[in-house]
């Protein structure tokens, strides 16, 4: 009897651990994501008040469009549209940021991508 209960507890525990880690997280609205990203960029890049307004608009448009793309599902078409959105956002940011700020932005983004890849490789 003890073995059966132990096995049952182990099976339940393993199935709970296999649940999606993001299942309990609340999805942020595009407005919340854009505000958070703009706040982080302001801190990291030292944006002027004029730049903050423009960068927030760029981030908000990107967040809204990317939410629409995510809602469409997964696949090659979605991946291509996401890449196009990112390229458009980066071109708009390059027009707003100084060359030094944009270089720093690219460095920060590259570091975050590398951190994500190493984290994903560890799982």
mmCIF file of N, CA and C in Angstrom:
data_model
loop_
_atom_site.group_PDB
_atom_site.id
_atom_site.type_symbol
_atom_site.label_atom_id
_atom_site.label_comp_id
_atom_site.label_asym_id
_atom_site.label_seq_id
_atom_site.Cartn_x
_atom_site.Cartn_y
_atom_site.Cartn_z
ATOM 1 N N UNK A 1 0.826 -1.193 0.000
ATOM 2 C CA UNK A 1 0.000 0.000 0.000
ATOM 3 C C UNK A 1 0.868 1.254 0.000
ATOM 4 N N UNK A 2 1.926 1.224 0.815
ATOM 5 C CA UNK A 2 2.818 2.376 0.906
ATOM 6 C C UNK A 2 3.492 2.625 -0.451
ATOM 7 N N UNK A 3 3.861 1.568 -1.149
ATOM 8 C CA UNK A 3 4.508 1.688 -2.452
ATOM 9 C C UNK A 3 3.559 2.309 -3.473
ATOM 10 N N UNK A 4 2.303 1.916 -3.415
ATOM 11 C CA UNK A 4 1.310 2.461 -4.342
ATOM 12 C C UNK A 4 1.132 3.956 -4.098
ATOM 13 N N UNK A 5 1.017 4.352 -2.841
ATOM 14 C CA UNK A 5 0.854 5.775 -2.522
ATOM 15 C C UNK A 5 2.091 6.582 -2.926
ATOM 16 N N UNK A 6 3.260 6.021 -2.706
ATOM 17 C CA UNK A 6 4.499 6.709 -3.090
ATOM 18 C C UNK A 6 4.564 6.873 -4.606
ATOM 19 N N UNK A 7 4.216 5.829 -5.326
ATOM 20 C CA UNK A 7 4.221 5.883 -6.786
ATOM 21 C C UNK A 7 3.205 6.896 -7.293
ATOM 22 N N UNK A 8 2.026 6.896 -6.696
ATOM 23 C CA UNK A 8 0.983 7.839 -7.081
ATOM 24 C C UNK A 8 1.426 9.276 -6.810
ATOM 25 N N UNK A 9 2.004 9.517 -5.647
ATOM 26 C CA UNK A 9 2.481 10.860 -5.306
ATOM 27 C C UNK A 9 3.579 11.304 -6.269
ATOM 28 N N UNK A 10 4.458 10.397 -6.622
ATOM 29 C CA UNK A 10 5.534 10.710 -7.559
ATOM 30 C C UNK A 10 4.969 11.048 -8.938
ATOM 31 N N UNK A 11 3.995 10.284 -9.387
ATOM 32 C CA UNK A 11 3.391 10.530 -10.699
ATOM 33 C C UNK A 11 2.685 11.883 -10.732
ATOM 34 N N UNK A 12 1.948 12.202 -9.674
ATOM 35 C CA UNK A 12 1.255 13.491 -9.602
ATOM 36 C C UNK A 12 2.270 14.626 -9.565
ATOM 37 N N UNK A 13 3.314 14.459 -8.778
ATOM 38 C CA UNK A 13 4.353 15.489 -8.680
ATOM 39 C C UNK A 13 5.037 15.744 -10.008
ATOM 40 N N UNK A 14 5.328 14.677 -10.731
ATOM 41 C CA UNK A 14 5.990 14.835 -12.031
ATOM 42 C C UNK A 14 5.075 15.519 -13.035
ATOM 43 N N UNK A 15 3.792 15.195 -12.999
ATOM 44 C CA UNK A 15 2.876 15.830 -13.949
ATOM 45 C C UNK A 15 2.704 17.312 -13.626
ATOM 46 N N UNK A 16 2.740 17.660 -12.354
ATOM 47 C CA UNK A 16 2.651 19.073 -11.982
ATOM 48 C C UNK A 16 3.892 19.835 -12.425
ATOM 49 N N UNK A 17 5.041 19.199 -12.334
ATOM 50 C CA UNK A 17 6.285 19.853 -12.748
ATOM 51 C C UNK A 17 6.330 20.035 -14.258
ATOM 52 N N UNK A 18 5.618 19.197 -14.982
ATOM 53 C CA UNK A 18 5.633 19.266 -16.439
ATOM 54 C C UNK A 18 4.715 20.356 -16.983
ATOM 55 N N UNK A 19 3.931 20.982 -16.126
ATOM 56 C CA UNK A 19 3.030 22.037 -16.567
ATOM 57 C C UNK A 19 3.824 23.192 -17.147
ATOM 58 N N UNK A 20 3.222 23.888 -18.073
ATOM 59 C CA UNK A 20 3.862 25.043 -18.708
ATOM 60 C C UNK A 20 4.153 26.110 -17.663
ATOM 61 N N UNK A 21 5.379 26.587 -17.638
ATOM 62 C CA UNK A 21 5.795 27.587 -16.654
ATOM 63 C C UNK A 21 5.063 28.907 -16.851
ATOM 64 N N UNK A 22 4.627 29.198 -18.054
ATOM 65 C CA UNK A 22 3.956 30.461 -18.328
ATOM 66 C C UNK A 22 2.445 30.393 -18.129
ATOM 67 N N UNK A 23 1.922 29.230 -17.806
ATOM 68 C CA UNK A 23 0.479 29.071 -17.715
ATOM 69 C C UNK A 23 -0.140 29.967 -16.653
ATOM 70 N N UNK A 24 0.548 30.194 -15.559
ATOM 71 C CA UNK A 24 -0.013 30.997 -14.486
ATOM 72 C C UNK A 24 0.282 32.475 -14.601
ATOM 73 N N UNK A 25 1.089 32.860 -15.550
ATOM 74 C CA UNK A 25 1.468 34.265 -15.677
ATOM 75 C C UNK A 25 0.393 35.035 -16.426
ATOM 76 N N UNK A 26 0.167 36.256 -15.990
ATOM 77 C CA UNK A 26 -0.772 37.121 -16.690
ATOM 78 C C UNK A 26 -0.073 37.737 -17.887
ATOM 79 N N UNK A 27 -0.771 37.760 -19.003
ATOM 80 C CA UNK A 27 -0.233 38.421 -20.195
ATOM 81 C C UNK A 27 -0.415 39.923 -20.020
ATOM 82 N N UNK A 28 0.635 40.659 -20.317
ATOM 83 C CA UNK A 28 0.564 42.108 -20.239
ATOM 84 C C UNK A 28 -0.058 42.645 -21.525
ATOM 85 N N UNK A 29 -0.729 43.781 -21.408
ATOM 86 C CA UNK A 29 -1.304 44.424 -22.583
ATOM 87 C C UNK A 29 -0.179 45.046 -23.403
ATOM 88 N N UNK A 30 -0.428 45.326 -24.673
ATOM 89 C CA UNK A 30 0.598 45.998 -25.474
ATOM 90 C C UNK A 30 1.039 47.332 -24.853
ATOM 91 N N UNK A 31 0.103 48.046 -24.259
ATOM 92 C CA UNK A 31 0.426 49.326 -23.629
ATOM 93 C C UNK A 31 1.380 49.134 -22.453
ATOM 94 N N UNK A 32 1.132 48.097 -21.649
ATOM 95 C CA UNK A 32 2.005 47.816 -20.503
ATOM 96 C C UNK A 32 3.394 47.385 -20.969
ATOM 97 N N UNK A 33 3.432 46.536 -22.001
ATOM 98 C CA UNK A 33 4.733 46.092 -22.523
ATOM 99 C C UNK A 33 5.524 47.258 -23.100
ATOM 100 N N UNK A 34 4.843 48.135 -23.841
ATOM 101 C CA UNK A 34 5.521 49.296 -24.440
ATOM 102 C C UNK A 34 6.035 50.238 -23.361
ATOM 103 N N UNK A 35 5.227 50.479 -22.334
ATOM 104 C CA UNK A 35 5.647 51.376 -21.252
ATOM 105 C C UNK A 35 6.861 50.812 -20.525
ATOM 106 N N UNK A 36 6.843 49.513 -20.251
ATOM 107 C CA UNK A 36 7.973 48.892 -19.559
ATOM 108 C C UNK A 36 9.237 48.950 -20.415
ATOM 109 N N UNK A 37 9.095 48.660 -21.694
ATOM 110 C CA UNK A 37 10.254 48.688 -22.591
ATOM 111 C C UNK A 37 10.809 50.110 -22.715
ATOM 112 N N UNK A 38 9.925 51.092 -22.832
ATOM 113 C CA UNK A 38 10.364 52.486 -22.941
ATOM 114 C C UNK A 38 11.067 52.923 -21.666
ATOM 115 N N UNK A 39 10.522 52.526 -20.527
ATOM 116 C CA UNK A 39 11.142 52.865 -19.242
ATOM 117 C C UNK A 39 12.550 52.272 -19.148
ATOM 118 N N UNK A 40 12.695 51.023 -19.562
ATOM 119 C CA UNK A 40 14.004 50.374 -19.515
ATOM 120 C C UNK A 40 14.977 51.040 -20.484
ATOM 121 N N UNK A 41 14.504 51.376 -21.671
ATOM 122 C CA UNK A 41 15.366 52.038 -22.651
ATOM 123 C C UNK A 41 15.782 53.430 -22.173
ATOM 124 N N UNK A 42 14.866 54.134 -21.514
ATOM 125 C CA UNK A 42 15.188 55.457 -20.974
ATOM 126 C C UNK A 42 16.310 55.340 -19.954
ATOM 127 N N UNK A 43 16.203 54.337 -19.104
ATOM 128 C CA UNK A 43 17.220 54.111 -18.075
ATOM 129 C C UNK A 43 18.553 53.701 -18.696
ATOM 130 N N UNK A 44 18.514 52.765 -19.632
ATOM 131 C CA UNK A 44 19.739 52.225 -20.225
ATOM 132 C C UNK A 44 20.434 53.201 -21.177
ATOM 133 N N UNK A 45 19.634 53.977 -21.920
ATOM 134 C CA UNK A 45 20.198 54.799 -22.993
ATOM 135 C C UNK A 45 20.232 56.293 -22.677
ATOM 136 N N UNK A 46 19.624 56.702 -21.573
ATOM 137 C CA UNK A 46 19.606 58.123 -21.217
ATOM 138 C C UNK A 46 18.842 58.958 -22.238
ATOM 139 N N UNK A 47 17.613 58.563 -22.533
ATOM 140 C CA UNK A 47 16.813 59.256 -23.540
ATOM 141 C C UNK A 47 16.384 60.638 -23.063
ATOM 142 N N UNK A 48 16.304 61.576 -24.000
ATOM 143 C CA UNK A 48 15.759 62.899 -23.697
ATOM 144 C C UNK A 48 14.236 62.785 -23.655
ATOM 145 N N UNK A 49 13.563 63.818 -23.149
ATOM 146 C CA UNK A 49 12.097 63.759 -23.064
ATOM 147 C C UNK A 49 11.474 63.668 -24.458
ATOM 148 N N UNK A 50 12.085 64.320 -25.433
ATOM 149 C CA UNK A 50 11.590 64.240 -26.808
ATOM 150 C C UNK A 50 11.751 62.818 -27.349
ATOM 151 N N UNK A 51 12.895 62.208 -27.062
ATOM 152 C CA UNK A 51 13.139 60.835 -27.503
ATOM 153 C C UNK A 51 12.195 59.863 -26.812
ATOM 154 N N UNK A 52 11.910 60.097 -25.531
ATOM 155 C CA UNK A 52 11.022 59.200 -24.782
ATOM 156 C C UNK A 52 9.666 59.121 -25.469
ATOM 157 N N UNK A 53 9.121 60.268 -25.863
ATOM 158 C CA UNK A 53 7.809 60.287 -26.516
ATOM 159 C C UNK A 53 7.842 59.508 -27.831
ATOM 160 N N UNK A 54 8.876 59.723 -28.631
ATOM 161 C CA UNK A 54 8.974 59.036 -29.922
ATOM 162 C C UNK A 54 9.213 57.538 -29.745
ATOM 163 N N UNK A 55 10.105 57.187 -28.820
ATOM 164 C CA UNK A 55 10.413 55.774 -28.573
ATOM 165 C C UNK A 55 9.182 55.051 -28.028
ATOM 166 N N UNK A 56 8.419 55.712 -27.174
ATOM 167 C CA UNK A 56 7.203 55.088 -26.638
ATOM 168 C C UNK A 56 6.213 54.793 -27.763
ATOM 169 N N UNK A 57 6.063 55.718 -28.702
ATOM 170 C CA UNK A 57 5.163 55.495 -29.837
ATOM 171 C C UNK A 57 5.641 54.305 -30.671
ATOM 172 N N UNK A 58 6.940 54.240 -30.923
ATOM 173 C CA UNK A 58 7.513 53.119 -31.688
ATOM 174 C C UNK A 58 7.268 51.804 -30.948
ATOM 175 N N UNK A 59 7.545 51.790 -29.647
ATOM 176 C CA UNK A 59 7.357 50.568 -28.858
ATOM 177 C C UNK A 59 5.891 50.162 -28.783
ATOM 178 N N UNK A 60 5.004 51.135 -28.675
ATOM 179 C CA UNK A 60 3.574 50.833 -28.601
ATOM 180 C C UNK A 60 3.084 50.230 -29.919
ATOM 181 N N UNK A 61 3.483 50.826 -31.031
ATOM 182 C CA UNK A 61 3.089 50.270 -32.335
ATOM 183 C C UNK A 61 3.616 48.852 -32.503
ATOM 184 N N UNK A 62 4.873 48.634 -32.121
ATOM 185 C CA UNK A 62 5.458 47.298 -32.228
ATOM 186 C C UNK A 62 4.698 46.303 -31.348
ATOM 187 N N UNK A 63 4.399 46.698 -30.111
ATOM 188 C CA UNK A 63 3.702 45.795 -29.188
ATOM 189 C C UNK A 63 2.312 45.438 -29.715
ATOM 190 N N UNK A 64 1.616 46.417 -30.264
ATOM 191 C CA UNK A 64 0.272 46.147 -30.805
ATOM 192 C C UNK A 64 0.337 45.212 -32.007
ATOM 193 N N UNK A 65 1.232 45.512 -32.942
ATOM 194 C CA UNK A 65 1.335 44.676 -34.135
ATOM 195 C C UNK A 65 1.829 43.274 -33.796
ATOM 196 N N UNK A 66 2.780 43.175 -32.879
ATOM 197 C CA UNK A 66 3.296 41.847 -32.531
ATOM 198 C C UNK A 66 2.235 41.028 -31.801
ATOM 199 N N UNK A 67 1.366 41.687 -31.034
ATOM 200 C CA UNK A 67 0.256 40.962 -30.396
ATOM 201 C C UNK A 67 -0.673 40.379 -31.449
ATOM 202 N N UNK A 68 -0.931 41.164 -32.501
ATOM 203 C CA UNK A 68 -1.776 40.673 -33.590
ATOM 204 C C UNK A 68 -1.128 39.479 -34.291
ATOM 205 N N UNK A 69 0.181 39.556 -34.497
ATOM 206 C CA UNK A 69 0.904 38.466 -35.157
ATOM 207 C C UNK A 69 0.888 37.222 -34.276
ATOM 208 N N UNK A 70 1.120 37.393 -32.962
ATOM 209 C CA UNK A 70 1.100 36.258 -32.036
ATOM 210 C C UNK A 70 -0.266 35.595 -32.017
ATOM 211 N N UNK A 71 -1.322 36.401 -32.093
ATOM 212 C CA UNK A 71 -2.676 35.858 -32.070
ATOM 213 C C UNK A 71 -2.961 35.030 -33.320
ATOM 214 N N UNK A 72 -2.242 35.307 -34.395
ATOM 215 C CA UNK A 72 -2.446 34.581 -35.648
ATOM 216 C C UNK A 72 -1.933 33.151 -35.578
ATOM 217 N N UNK A 73 -1.083 32.850 -34.597
ATOM 218 C CA UNK A 73 -0.584 31.493 -34.440
ATOM 219 C C UNK A 73 0.901 31.406 -34.684
ATOM 220 N N UNK A 74 1.346 30.208 -35.060
ATOM 221 C CA UNK A 74 2.766 29.959 -35.284
ATOM 222 C C UNK A 74 2.970 29.493 -36.718
ATOM 223 N N UNK A 75 4.207 29.576 -37.158
ATOM 224 C CA UNK A 75 4.522 29.107 -38.495
ATOM 225 C C UNK A 75 5.492 30.028 -39.190
ATOM 226 N N UNK A 76 5.853 29.665 -40.396
ATOM 227 C CA UNK A 76 6.844 30.425 -41.158
ATOM 228 C C UNK A 76 6.337 31.823 -41.482
ATOM 229 N N UNK A 77 5.053 31.950 -41.805
ATOM 230 C CA UNK A 77 4.491 33.257 -42.133
ATOM 231 C C UNK A 77 4.564 34.194 -40.934
ATOM 232 N N UNK A 78 4.222 33.681 -39.769
ATOM 233 C CA UNK A 78 4.258 34.482 -38.544
ATOM 234 C C UNK A 78 5.691 34.877 -38.226
ATOM 235 N N UNK A 79 6.612 33.947 -38.390
ATOM 236 C CA UNK A 79 8.024 34.233 -38.125
ATOM 237 C C UNK A 79 8.538 35.324 -39.062
ATOM 238 N N UNK A 80 8.157 35.254 -40.322
ATOM 239 C CA UNK A 80 8.562 36.268 -41.292
ATOM 240 C C UNK A 80 7.984 37.635 -40.966
ATOM 241 N N UNK A 81 6.718 37.657 -40.559
ATOM 242 C CA UNK A 81 6.081 38.929 -40.193
ATOM 243 C C UNK A 81 6.726 39.516 -38.948
ATOM 244 N N UNK A 82 7.100 38.660 -37.996
ATOM 245 C CA UNK A 82 7.760 39.138 -36.781
ATOM 246 C C UNK A 82 9.114 39.750 -37.117
ATOM 247 N N UNK A 83 9.870 39.101 -37.991
ATOM 248 C CA UNK A 83 11.174 39.645 -38.398
ATOM 249 C C UNK A 83 11.000 40.991 -39.087
ATOM 250 N N UNK A 84 9.980 41.102 -39.932
ATOM 251 C CA UNK A 84 9.726 42.366 -40.627
ATOM 252 C C UNK A 84 9.357 43.470 -39.633
ATOM 253 N N UNK A 85 8.544 43.122 -38.629
ATOM 254 C CA UNK A 85 8.178 44.103 -37.596
ATOM 255 C C UNK A 85 9.400 44.578 -36.825
ATOM 256 N N UNK A 86 10.276 43.634 -36.481
ATOM 257 C CA UNK A 86 11.487 43.993 -35.735
ATOM 258 C C UNK A 86 12.397 44.884 -36.573
ATOM 259 N N UNK A 87 12.519 44.581 -37.855
ATOM 260 C CA UNK A 87 13.357 45.398 -38.738
ATOM 261 C C UNK A 87 12.789 46.811 -38.857
ATOM 262 N N UNK A 88 11.469 46.913 -38.960
ATOM 263 C CA UNK A 88 10.816 48.229 -39.044
ATOM 264 C C UNK A 88 11.038 49.009 -37.751
ATOM 265 N N UNK A 89 10.866 48.343 -36.613
ATOM 266 C CA UNK A 89 11.076 49.000 -35.320
ATOM 267 C C UNK A 89 12.520 49.489 -35.194
ATOM 268 N N UNK A 90 13.464 48.648 -35.570
ATOM 269 C CA UNK A 90 14.870 49.028 -35.457
ATOM 270 C C UNK A 90 15.207 50.210 -36.357
ATOM 271 N N UNK A 91 14.637 50.250 -37.561
ATOM 272 C CA UNK A 91 14.874 51.380 -38.465
ATOM 273 C C UNK A 91 14.307 52.668 -37.866
ATOM 274 N N UNK A 92 13.125 52.578 -37.262
ATOM 275 C CA UNK A 92 12.519 53.755 -36.634
ATOM 276 C C UNK A 92 13.340 54.208 -35.430
ATOM 277 N N UNK A 93 13.816 53.259 -34.632
ATOM 278 C CA UNK A 93 14.640 53.615 -33.474
ATOM 279 C C UNK A 93 15.951 54.256 -33.915
ATOM 280 N N UNK A 94 16.519 53.745 -34.988
ATOM 281 C CA UNK A 94 17.787 54.288 -35.481
ATOM 282 C C UNK A 94 17.624 55.756 -35.883
ATOM 283 N N UNK A 95 16.444 56.117 -36.380
ATOM 284 C CA UNK A 95 16.179 57.500 -36.777
ATOM 285 C C UNK A 95 16.006 58.419 -35.568
ATOM 286 N N UNK A 96 15.600 57.860 -34.427
ATOM 287 C CA UNK A 96 15.334 58.661 -33.227
ATOM 288 C C UNK A 96 16.558 58.743 -32.317
ATOM 289 N N UNK A 97 17.277 57.647 -32.183
ATOM 290 C CA UNK A 97 18.413 57.588 -31.259
ATOM 291 C C UNK A 97 19.670 58.185 -31.890
ATOM 292 N N UNK A 98 20.564 58.643 -31.031
ATOM 293 C CA UNK A 98 21.876 59.076 -31.512
ATOM 294 C C UNK A 98 22.666 57.829 -31.908
ATOM 295 N N UNK A 99 23.722 57.979 -32.708
ATOM 296 C CA UNK A 99 24.520 56.798 -33.072
ATOM 297 C C UNK A 99 25.051 56.047 -31.842
ATOM 298 N N UNK A 100 25.461 56.783 -30.808
ATOM 299 C CA UNK A 100 25.969 56.145 -29.591
ATOM 300 C C UNK A 100 24.864 55.366 -28.880
ATOM 301 N N UNK A 101 23.680 55.973 -28.796
ATOM 302 C CA UNK A 101 22.554 55.302 -28.143
ATOM 303 C C UNK A 101 22.154 54.049 -28.916
ATOM 304 N N UNK A 102 22.128 54.138 -30.237
ATOM 305 C CA UNK A 102 21.723 52.991 -31.034
ATOM 306 C C UNK A 102 22.734 51.854 -30.910
ATOM 307 N N UNK A 103 24.011 52.197 -30.877
ATOM 308 C CA UNK A 103 25.049 51.177 -30.686
ATOM 309 C C UNK A 103 24.861 50.481 -29.344
ATOM 310 N N UNK A 104 24.603 51.266 -28.311
ATOM 311 C CA UNK A 104 24.381 50.691 -26.980
ATOM 312 C C UNK A 104 23.117 49.825 -26.978
ATOM 313 N N UNK A 105 22.065 50.288 -27.656
ATOM 314 C CA UNK A 105 20.818 49.528 -27.775
ATOM 315 C C UNK A 105 21.098 48.162 -28.411
ATOM 316 N N UNK A 106 21.873 48.144 -29.498
ATOM 317 C CA UNK A 106 22.205 46.884 -30.164
ATOM 318 C C UNK A 106 23.026 45.967 -29.264
ATOM 319 N N UNK A 107 23.950 46.542 -28.502
ATOM 320 C CA UNK A 107 24.765 45.742 -27.580
ATOM 321 C C UNK A 107 23.893 45.100 -26.503
ATOM 322 N N UNK A 108 22.983 45.873 -25.938
ATOM 323 C CA UNK A 108 22.088 45.361 -24.895
ATOM 324 C C UNK A 108 21.203 44.259 -25.468
ATOM 325 N N UNK A 109 20.676 44.493 -26.664
ATOM 326 C CA UNK A 109 19.805 43.500 -27.300
ATOM 327 C C UNK A 109 20.570 42.207 -27.586
ATOM 328 N N UNK A 110 21.795 42.323 -28.078
ATOM 329 C CA UNK A 110 22.610 41.136 -28.365
ATOM 330 C C UNK A 110 22.902 40.356 -27.085
ATOM 331 N N UNK A 111 23.182 41.064 -26.008
ATOM 332 C CA UNK A 111 23.449 40.403 -24.725
ATOM 333 C C UNK A 111 22.208 39.664 -24.230
ATOM 334 N N UNK A 112 21.046 40.292 -24.350
ATOM 335 C CA UNK A 112 19.805 39.645 -23.919
ATOM 336 C C UNK A 112 19.519 38.398 -24.752
ATOM 337 N N UNK A 113 19.781 38.470 -26.056
ATOM 338 C CA UNK A 113 19.568 37.304 -26.913
ATOM 339 C C UNK A 113 20.513 36.172 -26.539
ATOM 340 N N UNK A 114 21.769 36.517 -26.249
ATOM 341 C CA UNK A 114 22.740 35.496 -25.844
ATOM 342 C C UNK A 114 22.345 34.874 -24.510
ATOM 343 N N UNK A 115 21.881 35.709 -23.571
ATOM 344 C CA UNK A 115 21.433 35.198 -22.277
ATOM 345 C C UNK A 115 20.245 34.258 -22.450
ATOM 346 N N UNK A 116 19.324 34.624 -23.338
ATOM 347 C CA UNK A 116 18.145 33.790 -23.570
ATOM 348 C C UNK A 116 18.546 32.452 -24.193
ATOM 349 N N UNK A 117 19.480 32.496 -25.152
ATOM 350 C CA UNK A 117 19.927 31.251 -25.785
ATOM 351 C C UNK A 117 20.606 30.334 -24.781
ATOM 352 N N UNK A 118 21.441 30.906 -23.911
ATOM 353 C CA UNK A 118 22.123 30.067 -22.923
ATOM 354 C C UNK A 118 21.129 29.528 -21.899
ATOM 355 N N UNK A 119 20.113 30.313 -21.562
ATOM 356 C CA UNK A 119 19.078 29.850 -20.632
ATOM 357 C C UNK A 119 18.258 28.732 -21.276
ATOM 358 N N UNK A 120 17.899 28.915 -22.557
ATOM 359 C CA UNK A 120 17.138 27.888 -23.271
ATOM 360 C C UNK A 120 17.949 26.607 -23.429
ATOM 361 N N UNK A 121 19.251 26.737 -23.627
ATOM 362 C CA UNK A 121 20.117 25.567 -23.771
ATOM 363 C C UNK A 121 20.223 24.803 -22.457
ATOM 364 N N UNK A 122 20.080 25.507 -21.343
ATOM 365 C CA UNK A 122 20.162 24.872 -20.034
ATOM 366 C C UNK A 122 18.920 24.098 -19.671
ATOM 367 N N UNK A 123 17.816 24.343 -20.362
ATOM 368 C CA UNK A 123 16.558 23.645 -20.046
ATOM 369 C C UNK A 123 16.421 22.382 -20.807
#
